[in-house]
CSV table of C-alpha atoms in Angstrom, one decimal:
chain,number,residue,atom,x,y,z
A,1,MET,CA,0.0,0.0,0.0
A,2,GLN,CA,2.9,2.4,0.8
A,3,ILE,CA,4.4,1.7,-2.6
A,4,LEU,CA,1.1,2.6,-4.3
A,5,LEU,CA,1.1,6.0,-2.6
A,6,THR,CA,4.2,6.9,-4.6
A,7,VAL,CA,2.5,6.2,-7.9
A,8,ASP,CA,1.2,9.4,-9.5
A,9,ASN,CA,-1.8,7.9,-11.3
A,10,ILE,CA,-3.7,6.3,-8.4
A,11,THR,CA,-7.0,7.9,-7.6
A,12,ILE,CA,-8.4,8.6,-4.2
A,13,ASN,CA,-11.2,6.1,-4.8
A,14,VAL,CA,-8.8,3.3,-5.6
A,15,CYS,CA,-6.7,4.1,-2.6
A,16,LEU,CA,-9.8,4.1,-0.3
A,17,GLY,CA,-11.0,0.9,-1.8
A,18,LEU,CA,-7.7,-0.8,-1.3
A,19,THR,CA,-7.6,0.5,2.2
A,20,PHE,CA,-10.9,-1.4,3.0
A,21,VAL,CA,-9.7,-4.6,1.3
A,22,ILE,CA,-6.3,-4.6,3.1
A,23,TYR,CA,-8.0,-3.8,6.4
A,24,PHE,CA,-10.5,-6.7,5.9
A,25,ALA,CA,-7.7,-9.1,4.9
A,26,LEU,CA,-5.4,-8.1,7.8
A,27,LEU,CA,-8.2,-8.5,10.4
A,28,SER,CA,-9.3,-11.8,8.8
A,29,ALA,CA,-5.8,-13.1,9.2
A,30,PHE,CA,-5.8,-12.2,12.8
A,31,PHE,CA,-9.2,-13.7,13.4
A,32,TRP,CA,-8.1,-16.9,11.7
A,33,LEU,CA,-5.0,-16.9,13.9
A,34,ASN,CA,-7.4,-16.7,16.9
A,35,VAL,CA,-9.4,-19.6,15.5
A,36,MET,CA,-6.3,-21.7,15.2
A,37,CYS,CA,-5.2,-20.9,18.7
A,38,PHE,CA,-8.7,-21.8,20.0
A,39,ASP,CA,-8.8,-25.0,18.1
A,40,ILE,CA,-5.3,-26.0,19.3
A,41,TRP,CA,-6.3,-25.2,22.9
A,42,TRP,CA,-9.6,-27.1,22.5
A,43,THR,CA,-7.8,-30.2,21.1
A,44,PHE,CA,-5.2,-30.4,23.8
A,45,SER,CA,-7.1,-29.0,26.8
A,46,GLY,CA,-9.0,-32.2,27.7
A,47,LYS,CA,-12.4,-30.6,27.4
A,48,ARG,CA,-13.9,-33.8,26.0
A,49,GLY,CA,-17.7,-34.3,25.9
A,50,LEU,CA,-18.6,-30.7,25.5
A,51,SER,CA,-20.9,-29.5,22.7
A,52,LEU,CA,-18.2,-28.3,20.3
A,53,GLU,CA,-16.7,-31.8,20.1
A,54,ARG,CA,-20.0,-33.3,18.9
A,55,TRP,CA,-20.1,-31.0,15.9
A,56,SER,CA,-18.9,-32.4,12.6
A,57,MET,CA,-15.7,-31.0,11.1
A,58,ARG,CA,-17.7,-29.2,8.5
A,59,ALA,CA,-20.0,-27.6,11.0
A,60,ARG,CA,-17.0,-26.5,13.1
A,61,PHE,CA,-15.3,-25.1,10.1
A,62,CYS,CA,-18.5,-23.2,9.2
A,63,ALA,CA,-18.7,-21.7,12.7
A,64,TYR,CA,-15.0,-20.8,12.6
A,65,ALA,CA,-15.4,-19.2,9.2
A,66,ALA,CA,-18.5,-17.2,10.3
A,67,TYR,CA,-16.4,-15.9,13.2
A,68,ALA,CA,-13.2,-15.3,11.3
A,69,PHE,CA,-14.9,-13.5,8.4
A,70,GLY,CA,-18.0,-12.1,10.2
A,71,PHE,CA,-16.2,-9.9,12.7
A,72,PRO,CA,-13.8,-8.5,10.1
A,73,THR,CA,-16.7,-7.7,7.9
A,74,GLY,CA,-18.5,-5.9,10.7
A,75,LEU,CA,-15.3,-4.0,11.7
A,76,THR,CA,-14.7,-3.1,8.0
A,77,VAL,CA,-18.2,-1.6,7.8
A,78,LEU,CA,-17.5,0.3,11.0
A,79,LEU,CA,-14.2,1.5,9.5
A,80,ALA,CA,-16.1,2.8,6.5
A,81,ALA,CA,-18.4,4.6,8.8
A,82,LEU,CA,-15.5,6.1,10.9
A,83,GLU,CA,-13.3,6.9,7.9
A,84,PHE,CA,-14.2,10.5,7.7
A,85,SER,CA,-14.9,11.1,11.4
A,86,GLY,CA,-11.2,11.8,12.3
A,87,ARG,CA,-10.8,8.9,14.8
A,88,SER,CA,-7.4,7.5,15.5
A,89,LYS,CA,-6.3,4.3,13.8
A,90,LEU,CA,-5.6,2.9,17.2
A,91,ILE,CA,-9.4,2.5,17.7
A,92,TYR,CA,-10.3,0.5,14.6
A,93,LEU,CA,-7.0,-1.2,13.6
A,94,TYR,CA,-4.8,-1.8,16.6
A,95,GLY,CA,-7.6,-2.1,19.1
A,96,PRO,CA,-9.0,-5.4,17.7
A,97,ILE,CA,-5.4,-6.7,17.0
A,98,VAL,CA,-4.4,-6.1,20.6
A,99,ILE,CA,-7.5,-7.9,21.9
A,100,LEU,CA,-6.9,-10.9,19.7
A,101,CYS,CA,-3.2,-11.0,20.5
A,102,ILE,CA,-3.9,-11.0,24.2
A,103,ALA,CA,-6.4,-13.9,23.6
A,104,ASN,CA,-3.6,-15.7,21.8
A,105,MET,CA,-1.0,-15.3,24.6
A,106,LEU,CA,-1.2,-19.0,25.5
A,107,PHE,CA,0.5,-19.5,22.1
A,108,THR,CA,3.5,-17.2,22.3
A,109,VAL,CA,4.9,-18.1,18.9
A,110,MET,CA,1.7,-17.0,17.3
A,111,GLY,CA,1.1,-13.8,19.3
A,112,ILE,CA,4.3,-12.2,20.6
A,113,ASN,CA,5.5,-11.0,17.2
A,114,TRP,CA,2.3,-9.2,16.5
A,115,ILE,CA,2.2,-7.7,20.0
A,116,LEU,CA,5.7,-6.3,19.2
A,117,GLU,CA,4.3,-4.9,15.9
A,118,VAL,CA,1.6,-3.0,17.8
A,119,VAL,CA,4.1,-1.7,20.3
A,120,SER,CA,6.4,-0.6,17.4
A,121,ALA,CA,3.4,1.4,16.0
A,122,LEU,CA,2.9,3.1,19.4
A,123,TYR,CA,6.6,4.0,19.8
A,124,PRO,CA,8.0,4.7,16.3
A,125,GLN,CA,10.9,6.8,17.6
A,126,ALA,CA,12.8,3.6,18.5
A,127,ASN,CA,13.5,3.0,14.8
A,128,ASN,CA,16.6,0.8,15.1
A,129,VAL,CA,15.0,-1.6,17.6
A,130,TRP,CA,11.9,-1.9,15.5
A,131,ARG,CA,13.8,-2.8,12.4
A,132,PHE,CA,15.0,-6.0,14.1
A,133,VAL,CA,11.4,-6.7,15.4
A,134,ASP,CA,9.9,-6.1,12.0
A,135,ALA,CA,12.5,-8.4,10.4
A,136,TYR,CA,11.6,-11.1,13.0
A,137,ASN,CA,7.9,-10.5,12.2
A,138,VAL,CA,8.5,-11.0,8.5
A,139,MET,CA,10.6,-14.1,8.9
A,140,ILE,CA,8.4,-16.0,11.5
A,141,GLY,CA,6.6,-17.9,8.8
A,142,PHE,CA,10.0,-19.1,7.4
A,143,PHE,CA,11.2,-20.1,10.9
A,144,ILE,CA,8.0,-22.1,11.5
A,145,PHE,CA,8.4,-23.7,8.1
A,146,VAL,CA,12.0,-24.7,8.7
A,147,GLN,CA,11.2,-26.3,12.0
C-alpha cells in the first residue's frame, strides 16, 4: 500500500477501496490466527464431551469461518463509517489486533511477534530496535516452516 502511494496515477477512490480490502484481509488473518489458537487449545485441553466436540468437522469449520470472516466484515463496515470522522487508527486497527493477541497469549509463537508490531506502532521513535522486530515478524513464517 505504501508503494502505491508513490504512484502518480492512483485515484483517491482506488486508494480508499484498497484500504478497505487490506483492512479486511489483515483482520481476517488475525481472526483466523485466533481460530487456530482456540482449536489447538480445544484439542489439547482435555475438554472432552462438551458441545463443540459433537459438531462435525464441516459444522465446526463453518462456525469458525463465520467468526473469522464475520467480525472483520463488521469491523470493516465500522471502518467505512468512521473513515471521515477523524478517529485515530488505534481504535479501529490496533484495538482489535491487541485484543486478539492477548487472547492468543497462550501460544507465544503465534502472538508475541504481533504484539511487538503493535508496540512498534505506538513508539515509532525507537526505529533501530523496530527494524529487528519487523525483520523477525516478516521471517516468523519461514522459521516455522524450517522447524
